[in-house]
């Protein structure tokens, strides 16, 4: 597919009137063709009006219609797998195997949502039939189900150019729910975004849907994104990125005359608690696995283990020395953007002032070429628990290849540490079954602090399944009741609607007595035989 550098306004392309910008190759620092054009305020207005016009018909489409649409998009991603991965590799420097796998993940999650809406029970249909003879007052016929919210603004993420961007889980779940989508593409990988948008736009046409079901807007700054969140036709916002940007969008959405939900996945340190039994199994191997996890993807995963609580045990020395050696010998990592690299340097330099720098990556010898503005060195910090509790910001996420070791000498200290945590996407415990049995209170506390608890496995790697929860208390997300990964993500973009005393023919099929869709429902609060 040929790249034009222009936004998608429904079935039409944007103009060249907006400001120009380009992506940069992290491996070389050089600009990448073509030149892209930011959307204009007029184009945003057209996209929003189209989305609102589309909502009327798209929200009434059947689950089978939406499923066919989502499956067509998935097939389009697969048929352009190499092209998408190659462009994403050029714009992000992420390895090709990771990116081809990300194309597959994107297609698979679209098919997962297709299966959910085609089956149909996700709408949670509930029927409480009329009781005309009830005393002292009769009960009316009351039925309810979930209905789509309306047009959704989706913000592409920097670290997943496919699975959390234009055609990613936010877009897929919103489309599955019956909501038109306007994507604000991430400026770091605009070419990848344009390719993905072309696949979705072609699928809209092929399935004979209203063109306003999907639009994608380019912008190298924040003006278009800000205006999109504030636009009165937008009914929800989905974002994956930094706490600073996510909180700004949350505040914008809440400050509207008609506030709308902003589902932001933001900042997580993903604490790991290493209990004594884990070190006894092999401290060196555990250190190697930890290093592999916090440097995976150059540490640019929202599930990177950034805070590690370690016990005072004889094996601790071997664990620490192996981890320190791995960090010291590692070469610089290439980050996604120059801005991310600069922020990593700033954040780690600030942390060096506060705590002990246990190990720094291999430094280039005199006379060698300095690392590029896109590169970062792995760093390992250590701190005592009292200092962490006194300075809780030390547990904040740093986006890049670093981690913080916190020494805990008693079980009570593990509990103190857990109580001091803010909200995180994940919390991990390493140990044996005896450790778990002896730390039931720790598990209970962590259940209040994270959306996913893990035993003897690192948090990097998020399976796309029906049971997955990728969410957690603030600041990891804006709303801990929801997830941005897995089929439960669809519930972010729907709301319950009640129909009282409606005639059968005027009810949605999901609520009619005949149950023509054969979905699972509740009648009088009990599962209904279908």
CSV table of N, CA and C in Angstrom, one decimal, residues 448-502:
chain,number,residue,atom,x,y,z
A,448,UNK,N,-6.0,-5.9,46.6
A,448,UNK,CA,-6.5,-4.5,46.6
A,448,UNK,C,-5.6,-3.5,45.9
A,449,UNK,N,-4.4,-4.0,45.5
A,449,UNK,CA,-3.5,-3.1,44.9
A,449,UNK,C,-3.3,-3.3,43.4
A,450,UNK,N,-3.7,-4.4,42.8
A,450,UNK,CA,-3.4,-4.7,41.4
A,450,UNK,C,-4.6,-5.4,40.8
A,451,UNK,N,-4.6,-5.4,39.5
A,451,UNK,CA,-5.6,-6.1,38.7
A,451,UNK,C,-5.3,-7.5,38.4
A,452,UNK,N,-4.0,-7.9,38.4
A,452,UNK,CA,-3.6,-9.2,38.1
A,452,UNK,C,-2.6,-9.7,39.0
A,453,UNK,N,-2.8,-10.8,39.7
A,453,UNK,CA,-1.8,-11.4,40.7
A,453,UNK,C,-1.2,-12.6,40.0
A,454,UNK,N,0.1,-12.7,40.1
A,454,UNK,CA,0.9,-13.7,39.4
A,454,UNK,C,1.8,-14.5,40.4
A,455,UNK,N,1.8,-15.8,40.2
A,455,UNK,CA,2.7,-16.6,41.1
A,455,UNK,C,3.7,-17.3,40.3
A,456,UNK,N,5.0,-17.1,40.6
A,456,UNK,CA,6.1,-17.7,40.0
A,456,UNK,C,6.1,-17.5,38.4
A,457,UNK,N,5.9,-16.2,38.1
A,457,UNK,CA,6.0,-15.9,36.7
A,457,UNK,C,6.1,-14.4,36.6
A,458,UNK,N,6.9,-13.8,35.6
A,458,UNK,CA,7.0,-12.4,35.5
A,458,UNK,C,5.9,-11.8,34.7
A,459,UNK,N,5.5,-10.5,35.0
A,459,UNK,CA,4.3,-9.9,34.5
A,459,UNK,C,4.4,-9.6,33.0
A,460,UNK,N,5.6,-9.4,32.4
A,460,UNK,CA,5.7,-9.1,31.0
A,460,UNK,C,5.1,-10.2,30.2
A,461,UNK,N,4.2,-9.8,29.2
A,461,UNK,CA,3.5,-10.8,28.5
A,461,UNK,C,2.1,-10.8,29.0
A,462,UNK,N,1.1,-10.3,28.2
A,462,UNK,CA,-0.3,-10.2,28.5
A,462,UNK,C,-1.1,-11.1,27.5
A,463,UNK,N,-1.6,-12.2,28.0
A,463,UNK,CA,-2.3,-13.1,27.1
A,463,UNK,C,-3.7,-12.4,26.8
A,464,UNK,N,-4.1,-12.5,25.5
A,464,UNK,CA,-5.4,-12.0,25.1
A,464,UNK,C,-6.4,-13.2,25.3
A,465,UNK,N,-7.1,-13.2,26.4
A,465,UNK,CA,-8.1,-14.3,26.7
A,465,UNK,C,-9.3,-13.6,27.3
A,466,UNK,N,-10.3,-14.5,27.5
A,466,UNK,CA,-11.6,-14.0,28.1
A,466,UNK,C,-11.4,-13.6,29.5
A,467,UNK,N,-10.5,-14.3,30.2
A,467,UNK,CA,-10.3,-14.0,31.7
A,467,UNK,C,-9.3,-13.0,32.0
A,468,UNK,N,-8.5,-12.5,31.0
A,468,UNK,CA,-7.5,-11.6,31.3
A,468,UNK,C,-8.0,-10.3,31.9
A,469,UNK,N,-7.3,-9.7,32.9
A,469,UNK,CA,-7.5,-8.4,33.4
A,469,UNK,C,-6.3,-7.6,33.2
A,470,UNK,N,-6.3,-6.5,32.4
A,470,UNK,CA,-5.2,-5.6,32.3
A,470,UNK,C,-5.7,-4.2,32.7
A,471,UNK,N,-5.7,-4.1,34.0
A,471,UNK,CA,-6.2,-2.9,34.7
A,471,UNK,C,-5.9,-2.9,36.1
A,472,UNK,N,-6.2,-1.9,36.9
A,472,UNK,CA,-5.9,-1.9,38.3
A,472,UNK,C,-6.2,-0.5,38.9
A,473,UNK,N,-6.1,-0.4,40.2
A,473,UNK,CA,-6.4,0.9,40.8
A,473,UNK,C,-5.5,2.0,40.3
A,474,UNK,N,-6.0,3.3,40.5
A,474,UNK,CA,-5.2,4.5,40.1
A,474,UNK,C,-3.8,4.5,40.8
A,475,UNK,N,-2.7,4.8,40.2
A,475,UNK,CA,-2.6,5.4,38.9
A,475,UNK,C,-2.4,4.5,37.7
A,476,UNK,N,-2.5,3.2,37.9
A,476,UNK,CA,-2.3,2.3,36.8
A,476,UNK,C,-3.4,2.5,35.8
A,477,UNK,N,-4.6,2.7,36.2
A,477,UNK,CA,-5.7,3.1,35.3
A,477,UNK,C,-6.6,4.1,35.9
A,478,UNK,N,-7.5,4.7,35.1
A,478,UNK,CA,-8.4,5.7,35.6
A,478,UNK,C,-9.6,5.0,36.2
A,479,UNK,N,-9.9,3.8,35.9
A,479,UNK,CA,-11.1,3.1,36.5
A,479,UNK,C,-10.8,1.6,36.7
A,480,UNK,N,-10.6,1.2,38.0
A,480,UNK,CA,-10.2,-0.2,38.3
A,480,UNK,C,-11.3,-1.2,38.0
A,481,UNK,N,-12.5,-0.8,37.6
A,481,UNK,CA,-13.5,-1.7,37.3
A,481,UNK,C,-13.4,-2.4,36.0
A,482,UNK,N,-12.5,-1.9,35.1
A,482,UNK,CA,-12.4,-2.4,33.7
A,482,UNK,C,-11.1,-2.8,33.4
A,483,UNK,N,-11.0,-3.5,32.2
A,483,UNK,CA,-9.7,-4.0,31.6
A,483,UNK,C,-9.6,-3.5,30.2
A,484,UNK,N,-8.4,-3.3,29.7
A,484,UNK,CA,-8.2,-2.9,28.3
A,484,UNK,C,-7.8,-4.1,27.5
A,485,UNK,N,-7.6,-5.3,28.1
A,485,UNK,CA,-7.3,-6.5,27.3
A,485,UNK,C,-8.2,-7.6,27.7
A,486,UNK,N,-8.6,-8.5,26.7
A,486,UNK,CA,-9.5,-9.5,27.0
A,486,UNK,C,-10.9,-9.1,26.6
A,487,UNK,N,-11.8,-10.1,26.5
A,487,UNK,CA,-13.2,-9.8,26.0
A,487,UNK,C,-14.0,-8.9,27.0
A,488,UNK,N,-13.6,-8.9,28.3
A,488,UNK,CA,-14.3,-8.0,29.2
A,488,UNK,C,-14.0,-6.5,28.8
A,489,UNK,N,-13.1,-6.2,28.0
A,489,UNK,CA,-12.8,-4.8,27.6
A,489,UNK,C,-14.0,-4.2,26.9
A,490,UNK,N,-14.9,-5.0,26.3
A,490,UNK,CA,-16.1,-4.4,25.6
A,490,UNK,C,-17.0,-3.7,26.5
A,491,UNK,N,-17.0,-4.0,27.8
A,491,UNK,CA,-17.9,-3.4,28.8
A,491,UNK,C,-17.6,-1.9,29.0
A,492,UNK,N,-16.4,-1.4,28.6
A,492,UNK,CA,-16.1,0.0,28.8
A,492,UNK,C,-17.0,0.9,27.9
A,493,UNK,N,-17.5,0.3,26.8
A,493,UNK,CA,-18.2,1.1,25.8
A,493,UNK,C,-19.7,0.8,25.7
A,494,UNK,N,-20.2,0.3,26.8
A,494,UNK,CA,-21.7,0.1,26.8
A,494,UNK,C,-22.3,0.5,28.1
A,495,UNK,N,-23.6,0.8,28.1
A,495,UNK,CA,-24.3,1.2,29.3
A,495,UNK,C,-25.6,0.5,29.4
A,496,UNK,N,-26.2,0.2,30.6
A,496,UNK,CA,-27.4,-0.4,30.7
A,496,UNK,C,-28.6,0.5,30.3
A,497,UNK,N,-29.5,-0.1,29.6
A,497,UNK,CA,-30.8,0.6,29.2
A,497,UNK,C,-32.0,-0.3,29.6
A,498,UNK,N,-32.9,0.3,30.2
A,498,UNK,CA,-34.1,-0.4,30.7
A,498,UNK,C,-35.3,-0.1,29.8
A,499,UNK,N,-36.1,-1.1,29.5
A,499,UNK,CA,-37.3,-1.0,28.7
A,499,UNK,C,-38.5,-1.4,29.6
A,500,UNK,N,-39.4,-0.5,29.9
A,500,UNK,CA,-40.5,-0.9,30.8
A,500,UNK,C,-41.8,-0.9,30.0
A,501,UNK,N,-42.6,-2.0,30.1
A,501,UNK,CA,-43.9,-2.1,29.5
A,501,UNK,C,-43.9,-2.0,28.0
A,502,UNK,N,-42.8,-2.3,27.3
A,502,UNK,CA,-42.8,-2.2,25.9
A,502,UNK,C,-43.4,-3.4,25.2
